[in-house]
PDB file of C-alpha atoms in Angstrom:
ATOM      1  CA  GLN A   1     105.184   6.983 192.826  1.00 84.00           C
ATOM      2  CA  VAL A   2     104.243   3.492 192.454  1.00 92.00           C
ATOM      3  CA  MET A   3     105.147   0.692 194.028  1.00 95.00           C
ATOM      4  CA  LEU A   4     104.541  -3.187 193.297  1.00 96.00           C
ATOM      5  CA  VAL A   5     105.703  -5.862 195.721  1.00 95.00           C
ATOM      6  CA  GLU A   6     104.726  -9.313 195.280  1.00 96.00           C
ATOM      7  CA  SER A   7     104.290 -12.182 197.764  1.00 96.00           C
ATOM      8  CA  GLY A   8     103.343 -16.005 198.445  1.00 97.00           C
ATOM      9  CA  GLY A   9     106.533 -17.348 196.562  1.00 96.00           C
ATOM     10  CA  GLY A  10     108.006 -20.616 197.374  1.00 97.00           C
ATOM     11  CA  LEU A  11     108.768 -24.454 197.018  1.00 98.00           C
ATOM     12  CA  VAL A  12     105.881 -26.663 195.793  1.00 98.00           C
ATOM     13  CA  GLN A  13     105.810 -30.470 194.913  1.00 98.00           C
ATOM     14  CA  ALA A  14     104.541 -30.972 191.239  1.00 98.00           C
ATOM     15  CA  GLY A  15     100.896 -31.079 191.423  1.00 98.00           C
ATOM     16  CA  GLY A  16     100.615 -28.196 193.963  1.00 98.00           C
ATOM     17  CA  SER A  17      99.411 -24.848 194.527  1.00 98.00           C
ATOM     18  CA  LEU A  18     100.390 -21.154 195.512  1.00 98.00           C
ATOM     19  CA  ARG A  19      99.146 -18.145 195.093  1.00 98.00           C
ATOM     20  CA  LEU A  20     100.910 -15.028 194.267  1.00 98.00           C
ATOM     21  CA  SER A  21      99.627 -11.834 195.392  1.00 98.00           C
ATOM     22  CA  CYS A  22     100.782  -8.323 194.235  1.00 97.00           C
ATOM     23  CA  ALA A  23      99.987  -5.107 196.198  1.00 96.00           C
ATOM     24  CA  ALA A  24     100.355  -1.488 193.889  1.00 95.00           C
ATOM     25  CA  SER A  25     101.647   1.315 196.879  1.00 89.00           C
ATOM     26  CA  GLY A  26     101.170   5.037 196.254  1.00 84.00           C
ATOM     27  CA  THR A  27      98.594   7.378 195.278  1.00 80.00           C
ATOM     28  CA  VAL A  28      96.764   5.141 192.446  1.00 85.00           C
ATOM     29  CA  PHE A  29      94.019   5.388 190.875  1.00 83.00           C
ATOM     30  CA  SER A  30      91.889   2.963 188.274  1.00 86.00           C
ATOM     31  CA  ILE A  31      94.666   1.139 187.541  1.00 91.00           C
ATOM     32  CA  ASP A  32      94.757  -0.291 183.688  1.00 92.00           C
ATOM     33  CA  ASN A  33      96.246  -3.482 182.929  1.00 95.00           C
ATOM     34  CA  MET A  34      97.602  -5.825 185.509  1.00 96.00           C
ATOM     35  CA  SER A  35      99.940  -9.144 184.500  1.00 98.00           C
ATOM     36  CA  TRP A  36     102.403 -11.915 185.888  1.00 98.00           C
ATOM     37  CA  TYR A  37     105.460 -12.561 183.918  1.00 98.00           C
ATOM     38  CA  ARG A  38     107.915 -14.976 184.565  1.00 98.00           C
ATOM     39  CA  GLN A  39     111.149 -16.191 183.970  1.00 98.00           C
ATOM     40  CA  ALA A  40     113.299 -19.089 184.157  1.00 96.00           C
ATOM     41  CA  PRO A  41     117.108 -19.181 184.120  1.00 91.00           C
ATOM     42  CA  GLY A  42     118.295 -18.477 180.809  1.00 94.00           C
ATOM     43  CA  ASN A  43     115.118 -17.528 178.947  1.00 95.00           C
ATOM     44  CA  GLN A  44     113.776 -14.323 178.151  1.00 97.00           C
ATOM     45  CA  ARG A  45     110.915 -13.304 180.154  1.00 97.00           C
ATOM     46  CA  GLU A  46     107.531 -14.377 179.377  1.00 98.00           C
ATOM     47  CA  SER A  47     104.114 -13.234 179.899  1.00 98.00           C
ATOM     48  CA  VAL A  48     101.613 -15.566 181.916  1.00 98.00           C
ATOM     49  CA  ALA A  49      98.357 -14.008 182.549  1.00 98.00           C
ATOM     50  CA  GLU A  50      96.855 -10.337 181.971  1.00 98.00           C
ATOM     51  CA  VAL A  51      93.965  -9.256 183.786  1.00 97.00           C
ATOM     52  CA  THR A  52      92.034  -5.565 182.040  1.00 96.00           C
ATOM     53  CA  ARG A  53      90.732  -3.003 184.398  1.00 93.00           C
ATOM     54  CA  SER A  54      86.976  -4.418 183.445  1.00 93.00           C
ATOM     55  CA  GLY A  55      88.333  -7.753 184.788  1.00 93.00           C
ATOM     56  CA  ARG A  56      88.971  -9.555 181.404  1.00 97.00           C
ATOM     57  CA  SER A  57      91.377 -12.589 181.692  1.00 98.00           C
ATOM     58  CA  SER A  58      94.133 -13.924 179.132  1.00 98.00           C
ATOM     59  CA  TYR A  59      96.522 -16.603 179.526  1.00 98.00           C
ATOM     60  CA  ALA A  60      99.448 -17.889 177.823  1.00 98.00           C
ATOM     61  CA  ASP A  61      98.840 -21.340 176.486  1.00 98.00           C
ATOM     62  CA  SER A  62     101.167 -23.378 179.038  1.00 97.00           C
ATOM     63  CA  VAL A  63      98.839 -22.136 182.169  1.00 98.00           C
ATOM     64  CA  LYS A  64      95.550 -22.387 180.423  1.00 98.00           C
ATOM     65  CA  GLY A  65      93.053 -24.461 182.937  1.00 98.00           C
ATOM     66  CA  ARG A  66      95.961 -24.272 185.608  1.00 98.00           C
ATOM     67  CA  PHE A  67      96.606 -20.486 186.207  1.00 98.00           C
ATOM     68  CA  THR A  68      93.585 -18.202 187.004  1.00 98.00           C
ATOM     69  CA  ILE A  69      94.502 -14.312 187.598  1.00 98.00           C
ATOM     70  CA  SER A  70      92.621 -12.250 189.396  1.00 97.00           C
ATOM     71  CA  ARG A  71      92.293  -8.252 190.821  1.00 96.00           C
ATOM     72  CA  ASP A  72      90.780  -6.573 193.161  1.00 95.00           C
ATOM     73  CA  ASN A  73      90.507  -3.110 192.365  1.00 93.00           C
ATOM     74  CA  PHE A  74      89.417  -1.241 195.393  1.00 92.00           C
ATOM     75  CA  LYS A  75      92.880  -2.771 197.189  1.00 93.00           C
ATOM     76  CA  ASN A  76      94.975  -2.366 194.201  1.00 94.00           C
ATOM     77  CA  MET A  77      95.915  -5.792 194.382  1.00 95.00           C
ATOM     78  CA  VAL A  78      96.547  -8.888 191.477  1.00 97.00           C
ATOM     79  CA  TYR A  79      96.653 -12.404 192.480  1.00 98.00           C
ATOM     80  CA  LEU A  80      97.751 -15.423 190.804  1.00 98.00           C
ATOM     81  CA  GLN A  81      95.920 -18.747 191.617  1.00 98.00           C
ATOM     82  CA  MET A  82      98.138 -21.679 190.195  1.00 98.00           C
ATOM     83  CA  ASN A  83      97.464 -24.888 190.386  1.00 98.00           C
ATOM     84  CA  ASN A  84      98.603 -28.169 189.213  1.00 98.00           C
ATOM     85  CA  LEU A  85     102.128 -27.106 189.004  1.00 98.00           C
ATOM     86  CA  LYS A  86     104.586 -28.694 186.933  1.00 98.00           C
ATOM     87  CA  PRO A  87     108.581 -28.458 187.041  1.00 97.00           C
ATOM     88  CA  GLU A  88     108.804 -26.049 184.219  1.00 97.00           C
ATOM     89  CA  ASP A  89     106.510 -23.555 186.051  1.00 98.00           C
ATOM     90  CA  THR A  90     110.193 -22.741 188.216  1.00 98.00           C
ATOM     91  CA  ALA A  91     110.477 -19.340 188.131  1.00 98.00           C
ATOM     92  CA  VAL A  92     111.004 -15.749 189.288  1.00 98.00           C
ATOM     93  CA  TYR A  93     107.414 -14.373 189.149  1.00 98.00           C
ATOM     94  CA  TYR A  94     107.115 -10.668 187.865  1.00 98.00           C
ATOM     95  CA  CYS A  95     103.839  -8.243 188.558  1.00 97.00           C
ATOM     96  CA  SER A  96     103.612  -5.356 186.125  1.00 97.00           C
ATOM     97  CA  ILE A  97     100.621  -2.964 185.921  1.00 95.00           C
ATOM     98  CA  TRP A  98     100.084  -0.439 183.336  1.00 91.00           C
ATOM     99  CA  TYR A  99      98.975   3.361 185.090  1.00 90.00           C
ATOM    100  CA  ARG A 100      98.468   6.274 183.119  1.00 90.00           C
ATOM    101  CA  ALA A 101     100.490   5.233 180.289  1.00 90.00           C
ATOM    102  CA  GLN A 102     103.543   4.096 182.742  1.00 92.00           C
ATOM    103  CA  ASN A 103     104.356   0.768 183.051  1.00 94.00           C
ATOM    104  CA  TYR A 104     104.933  -0.463 186.561  1.00 95.00           C
ATOM    105  CA  TRP A 105     107.330  -3.806 187.683  1.00 97.00           C
ATOM    106  CA  GLY A 106     108.042  -5.277 190.976  1.00 97.00           C
ATOM    107  CA  GLN A 107     110.878  -7.142 192.320  1.00 96.00           C
ATOM    108  CA  GLY A 108     109.181 -10.433 191.723  1.00 97.00           C
ATOM    109  CA  THR A 109     109.189 -13.692 193.731  1.00 97.00           C
ATOM    110  CA  GLN A 110     110.770 -16.812 193.608  1.00 98.00           C
ATOM    111  CA  VAL A 111     108.928 -20.082 192.553  1.00 98.00           C
ATOM    112  CA  THR A 112     110.154 -23.389 192.541  1.00 98.00           C
ATOM    113  CA  VAL A 113     108.148 -26.636 191.417  1.00 98.00           C
ATOM    114  CA  SER A 114     110.523 -30.286 192.911  1.00 97.00           C
ATOM    115  CA  SER A 115     109.140 -32.988 190.551  1.00 94.00           C
TER     116      SER A 115
END
């Protein structure tokens, strides 16, 4: 059984920074893609950033240049460094992984950016 636990969310003023972390627990070896998604009230869940096992990353246009995704393959963790946060970044952020052809999701962590 694979479990994902996010941490690092909170309340921050516009222009501030937060770093989200996601830990994968259980018997996990060689996780494939690791991603961050977000869902704002009334909106559909959207992809924010993704990183492959080899470290290749991709980002939504709305966060390019402000967010950085990274991973630690030894610790089975994925991170999202968020800089220059904007009120429109307010959402619940979820991490997601693909492992042995199955998709797993965390419970989410709230990020609120005040103007």
